[in-house]
Amino acid sequence: GENVEQHPSTLSVQEGDSAVIKCTYSDSASNYFPWYKQELGKGPQLIIDIRSNVGEKKDQRIAVTLNKTAKHFSLHITETQPEDSAVYFCAASTIGGSQGNLIFGKGTKLSVKP
Amino acid sequence: ETGVTQTPRHLVMGMTNKKSLKCEQHLGHNAMYWYKQSAKKPLELMFVYSLEERVENNSVPSRFSPECPNSSHLFLHLHTLQPEDSALYLCASSQAFSRVPYEQYFGPGTRLTVT
């Protein structure tokens, strides 16, 4: 089955710097890769996603890149702000079998220091 | 109410108790999910309901029993739980899909502690 590895597990940056979180997946059939942000006491919130027919997607300060050949995808946050501090999860979706099978990474705790 | 709501937000129960978690989605979706979130582990999918039909994760113990009476409501019935079942239980919803996955939207979770 699908396996998603996420690195690093913790990341600390200065306000204004960029942050990059990387994920790798094992199932070449996966074609949907969302990123979620989880703040303390809240459920994960979808912040951006990418499908396998594109290589990059941007939304203001957030971008995601996908390399299907290498089976890895990354989240890039530019001009980080203290409110970006949270745990970020990547996921990959396997097609076929059970519907909705999002396989998640273990998460990255991002701390943005003012 | 908007989005996905879950009640209760916190629950403490003994190993012999029976309790239920409730989830309601206000997004017009027709697929709903239960996930378990434990410390230091990835989110684990427990159950999926799509168009009110259950797709089950075979590794979920029978002490967890889901119920989906309609496309807006989802329950997780709990009985004779173990301390290792203590975790954050998250509900999510999405549009049901055939071959293309749709975005999942999560509720705030129920923090469950089994004593």
Short mmCIF file of C-alpha atoms in Angstrom, two decimals:
data_model
loop_
_atom_site.label_atom_id
_atom_site.label_comp_id
_atom_site.label_asym_id
_atom_site.label_seq_id
_atom_site.Cartn_x
_atom_site.Cartn_y
_atom_site.Cartn_z
CA GLY A 1 0.00 0.00 0.00
CA GLU A 2 0.87 3.69 -0.11
CA ASN A 3 3.43 5.07 2.32
CA VAL A 4 4.10 8.78 2.83
CA GLU A 5 7.28 10.05 4.48
CA GLN A 6 7.46 13.68 5.64
CA HIS A 7 10.52 15.73 6.63
CA PRO A 8 11.50 17.48 8.76
CA SER A 9 9.44 16.64 11.84
CA THR A 10 10.14 20.08 13.31
CA LEU A 11 11.16 23.31 11.61
CA SER A 12 11.99 26.65 13.18
CA VAL A 13 12.42 29.79 11.06
CA GLN A 14 12.66 33.52 11.62
CA GLU A 15 9.72 35.66 10.61
CA GLY A 16 10.12 36.68 6.98
CA ASP A 17 12.18 33.65 6.02
CA SER A 18 10.97 30.82 3.80
CA ALA A 19 9.99 27.35 5.00
CA VAL A 20 10.09 24.15 2.95
CA ILE A 21 8.53 20.83 3.93
CA LYS A 22 9.13 17.73 1.82
CA CYS A 23 7.18 14.52 1.35
CA THR A 24 7.82 11.35 -0.59
CA TYR A 25 5.28 8.72 -1.56
CA SER A 26 5.61 5.14 -2.70
CA ASP A 27 2.57 4.40 -4.90
CA SER A 28 3.06 5.68 -8.45
CA ALA A 29 -0.73 5.46 -8.95
CA SER A 30 -1.35 8.29 -6.46
CA ASN A 31 -2.55 11.41 -8.23
CA TYR A 32 -3.83 13.81 -5.55
CA PHE A 33 -1.61 15.49 -2.97
CA PRO A 34 -3.20 17.85 -0.42
CA TRP A 35 -1.52 19.80 2.36
CA TYR A 36 -3.24 20.48 5.66
CA LYS A 37 -2.47 22.95 8.45
CA GLN A 38 -3.49 22.06 11.99
CA GLU A 39 -3.48 24.68 14.72
CA LEU A 40 -3.66 23.79 18.39
CA GLY A 41 -7.11 22.57 19.40
CA LYS A 42 -8.42 22.52 15.84
CA GLY A 43 -8.89 20.01 13.08
CA PRO A 44 -6.67 19.96 9.98
CA GLN A 45 -7.49 22.66 7.46
CA LEU A 46 -6.85 22.16 3.74
CA ILE A 47 -4.50 24.91 2.56
CA ILE A 48 -3.46 23.81 -0.91
CA ASP A 49 -3.51 20.71 -3.07
CA ILE A 50 -2.03 19.53 -6.34
CA ARG A 51 -3.04 16.89 -8.83
CA SER A 52 -0.61 14.83 -10.85
CA ASN A 53 -1.34 16.60 -14.12
CA VAL A 54 0.48 19.76 -12.93
CA GLY A 55 3.96 20.31 -11.55
CA GLU A 56 3.44 23.45 -9.46
CA LYS A 57 0.62 25.42 -7.90
CA LYS A 58 0.75 28.74 -6.05
CA ASP A 59 -1.66 30.56 -3.76
CA GLN A 60 -0.27 33.84 -2.44
CA ARG A 61 2.61 32.92 -0.07
CA ILE A 62 2.09 29.18 -0.39
CA ALA A 63 3.26 26.95 -3.24
CA VAL A 64 3.40 23.23 -3.81
CA THR A 65 5.64 21.41 -6.28
CA LEU A 66 5.30 17.85 -7.50
CA ASN A 67 7.92 15.61 -9.09
CA LYS A 68 6.13 12.50 -10.29
CA THR A 69 9.27 10.82 -11.54
CA ALA A 70 10.97 11.08 -8.16
CA LYS A 71 7.67 10.64 -6.29
CA HIS A 72 8.10 13.63 -4.06
CA PHE A 73 6.22 16.85 -3.43
CA SER A 74 7.02 19.90 -1.35
CA LEU A 75 5.28 22.78 0.41
CA HIS A 76 6.92 26.19 0.20
CA ILE A 77 5.88 29.06 2.45
CA THR A 78 7.47 32.43 1.72
CA GLU A 79 7.62 35.51 3.96
CA THR A 80 6.60 33.45 6.97
CA GLN A 81 4.54 35.08 9.72
CA PRO A 82 3.98 34.02 13.35
CA GLU A 83 0.44 32.90 12.44
CA ASP A 84 1.97 30.31 10.11
CA SER A 85 3.11 28.43 13.23
CA ALA A 86 1.22 25.11 13.23
CA VAL A 87 1.60 21.45 12.33
CA TYR A 88 1.54 20.78 8.59
CA PHE A 89 0.54 17.43 7.09
CA CYS A 90 1.03 16.17 3.57
CA ALA A 91 -1.09 13.38 2.14
CA ALA A 92 -1.40 11.26 -0.96
CA SER A 93 -4.46 9.63 -2.36
CA THR A 94 -4.59 6.12 -3.75
CA ILE A 95 -7.06 5.54 -6.52
CA GLY A 96 -9.01 2.32 -6.62
CA GLY A 97 -10.04 0.24 -3.65
CA SER A 98 -11.66 2.18 -0.83
CA GLN A 99 -12.81 5.68 -1.66
CA GLY A 100 -11.22 8.56 0.20
CA ASN A 101 -8.01 6.80 1.18
CA LEU A 102 -5.82 9.77 2.03
CA ILE A 103 -2.51 8.48 3.42
CA PHE A 104 -0.93 11.11 5.65
CA GLY A 105 2.63 11.92 6.61
CA LYS A 106 3.49 12.24 10.31
CA GLY A 107 3.45 16.03 10.24
CA THR A 108 5.91 18.90 10.55
CA LYS A 109 5.70 21.31 13.47
CA LEU A 110 6.58 24.73 12.11
CA SER A 111 7.56 27.49 14.51
CA VAL A 112 7.96 31.03 13.18
CA LYS A 113 9.90 33.26 15.57
CA PRO A 114 9.01 36.95 15.56
CA GLU B 1 -23.44 26.29 12.03
CA THR B 2 -20.98 26.04 9.19
CA GLY B 3 -18.49 23.45 8.02
CA VAL B 4 -18.06 20.25 9.99
CA THR B 5 -19.04 20.14 13.67
CA GLN B 6 -18.27 17.48 16.24
CA THR B 7 -19.66 16.81 19.71
CA PRO B 8 -18.57 16.42 22.37
CA ARG B 9 -15.23 18.22 22.07
CA HIS B 10 -13.83 16.36 25.07
CA LEU B 11 -14.82 12.99 26.50
CA VAL B 12 -13.47 10.98 29.42
CA MET B 13 -14.80 7.47 29.73
CA GLY B 14 -14.05 4.32 31.66
CA MET B 15 -13.19 1.08 29.97
CA THR B 16 -16.65 -0.37 30.62
CA ASN B 17 -18.63 2.65 29.43
CA LYS B 18 -20.59 3.06 26.21
CA LYS B 19 -20.52 6.45 24.53
CA SER B 20 -21.06 7.95 21.08
CA LEU B 21 -19.31 10.65 19.10
CA LYS B 22 -21.37 12.78 16.76
CA CYS B 23 -20.39 14.57 13.57
CA GLU B 24 -22.51 16.82 11.38
CA GLN B 25 -21.54 18.44 8.10
CA HIS B 26 -23.21 21.55 6.68
CA LEU B 27 -21.40 21.56 3.33
CA GLY B 28 -23.78 19.53 1.21
CA HIS B 29 -21.27 16.71 0.93
CA ASN B 30 -22.19 13.06 0.56
CA ALA B 31 -19.09 11.28 1.88
CA MET B 32 -18.01 11.26 5.52
CA TYR B 33 -14.96 9.87 7.30
CA TRP B 34 -13.68 9.00 10.77
CA TYR B 35 -9.96 9.39 11.49
CA LYS B 36 -7.91 8.67 14.60
CA GLN B 37 -5.05 11.04 15.46
CA SER B 38 -2.54 9.82 18.04
CA ALA B 39 0.63 11.53 19.15
CA LYS B 40 3.68 10.78 16.98
CA LYS B 41 1.57 8.88 14.42
CA PRO B 42 0.04 9.79 11.08
CA LEU B 43 -3.70 10.28 10.86
CA GLU B 44 -5.32 6.88 10.53
CA LEU B 45 -8.43 6.44 8.43
CA MET B 46 -10.97 4.37 10.33
CA PHE B 47 -14.17 4.41 8.30
CA VAL B 48 -15.58 5.94 5.14
CA TYR B 49 -19.20 6.40 4.18
CA SER B 50 -19.93 7.38 0.61
CA LEU B 51 -23.54 7.96 -0.44
CA GLU B 52 -24.43 6.38 2.92
CA GLU B 53 -22.66 3.13 2.05
CA ARG B 54 -19.85 2.08 4.38
CA VAL B 55 -16.34 1.30 3.23
CA GLU B 56 -14.60 -0.26 6.19
CA ASN B 57 -11.01 -0.29 7.31
CA ASN B 58 -10.38 -3.88 8.29
CA SER B 59 -7.86 -3.05 10.98
CA VAL B 60 -10.37 -1.17 13.16
CA PRO B 61 -11.36 -3.15 16.30
CA SER B 62 -15.02 -4.03 16.67
CA ARG B 63 -15.27 -1.89 19.83
CA PHE B 64 -15.61 1.01 17.36
CA SER B 65 -18.91 0.97 15.50
CA PRO B 66 -19.86 3.67 12.97
CA GLU B 67 -23.33 4.73 11.95
CA CYS B 68 -24.35 7.05 9.11
CA PRO B 69 -28.15 7.64 9.19
CA ASN B 70 -27.99 10.22 6.36
CA SER B 71 -25.42 12.12 4.35
CA SER B 72 -25.16 14.93 6.92
CA HIS B 73 -24.66 12.93 10.11
CA LEU B 74 -22.07 10.43 11.24
CA PHE B 75 -21.71 8.69 14.59
CA LEU B 76 -18.97 6.61 16.17
CA HIS B 77 -20.27 4.31 18.90
CA LEU B 78 -17.69 3.29 21.49
CA HIS B 79 -17.79 0.39 23.95
CA THR B 80 -15.29 -1.42 26.16
CA LEU B 81 -12.43 0.76 24.98
CA GLN B 82 -8.80 0.37 25.99
CA PRO B 83 -6.45 3.09 27.28
CA GLU B 84 -4.55 2.97 23.97
CA ASP B 85 -7.73 4.20 22.27
CA SER B 86 -7.18 7.60 23.85
CA ALA B 87 -6.67 10.00 20.94
CA LEU B 88 -8.22 12.82 18.95
CA TYR B 89 -11.03 11.51 16.76
CA LEU B 90 -11.58 13.58 13.67
CA CYS B 91 -14.53 13.61 11.33
CA ALA B 92 -14.23 14.82 7.74
CA SER B 93 -16.53 15.18 4.74
CA SER B 94 -16.19 15.54 0.99
CA GLN B 95 -18.09 15.05 -2.19
CA ALA B 96 -18.30 11.37 -3.08
CA PHE B 97 -16.24 10.61 -6.12
CA SER B 98 -15.80 7.88 -8.67
CA ARG B 99 -12.18 8.08 -9.80
CA VAL B 100 -11.06 11.59 -8.88
CA PRO B 101 -10.60 12.41 -5.19
CA TYR B 102 -12.29 15.46 -3.74
CA GLU B 103 -11.04 17.74 -0.99
CA GLN B 104 -11.79 16.60 2.54
CA TYR B 105 -12.86 19.09 5.18
CA PHE B 106 -12.25 18.25 8.83
CA GLY B 107 -14.12 19.02 12.03
CA PRO B 108 -12.35 20.18 15.22
CA GLY B 109 -12.21 16.68 16.69
CA THR B 110 -13.23 14.97 19.92
CA ARG B 111 -10.42 14.52 22.45
CA LEU B 112 -11.09 11.09 23.97
CA THR B 113 -9.44 9.87 27.15
CA VAL B 114 -10.04 6.30 28.29
CA THR B 115 -9.33 5.68 31.96
#
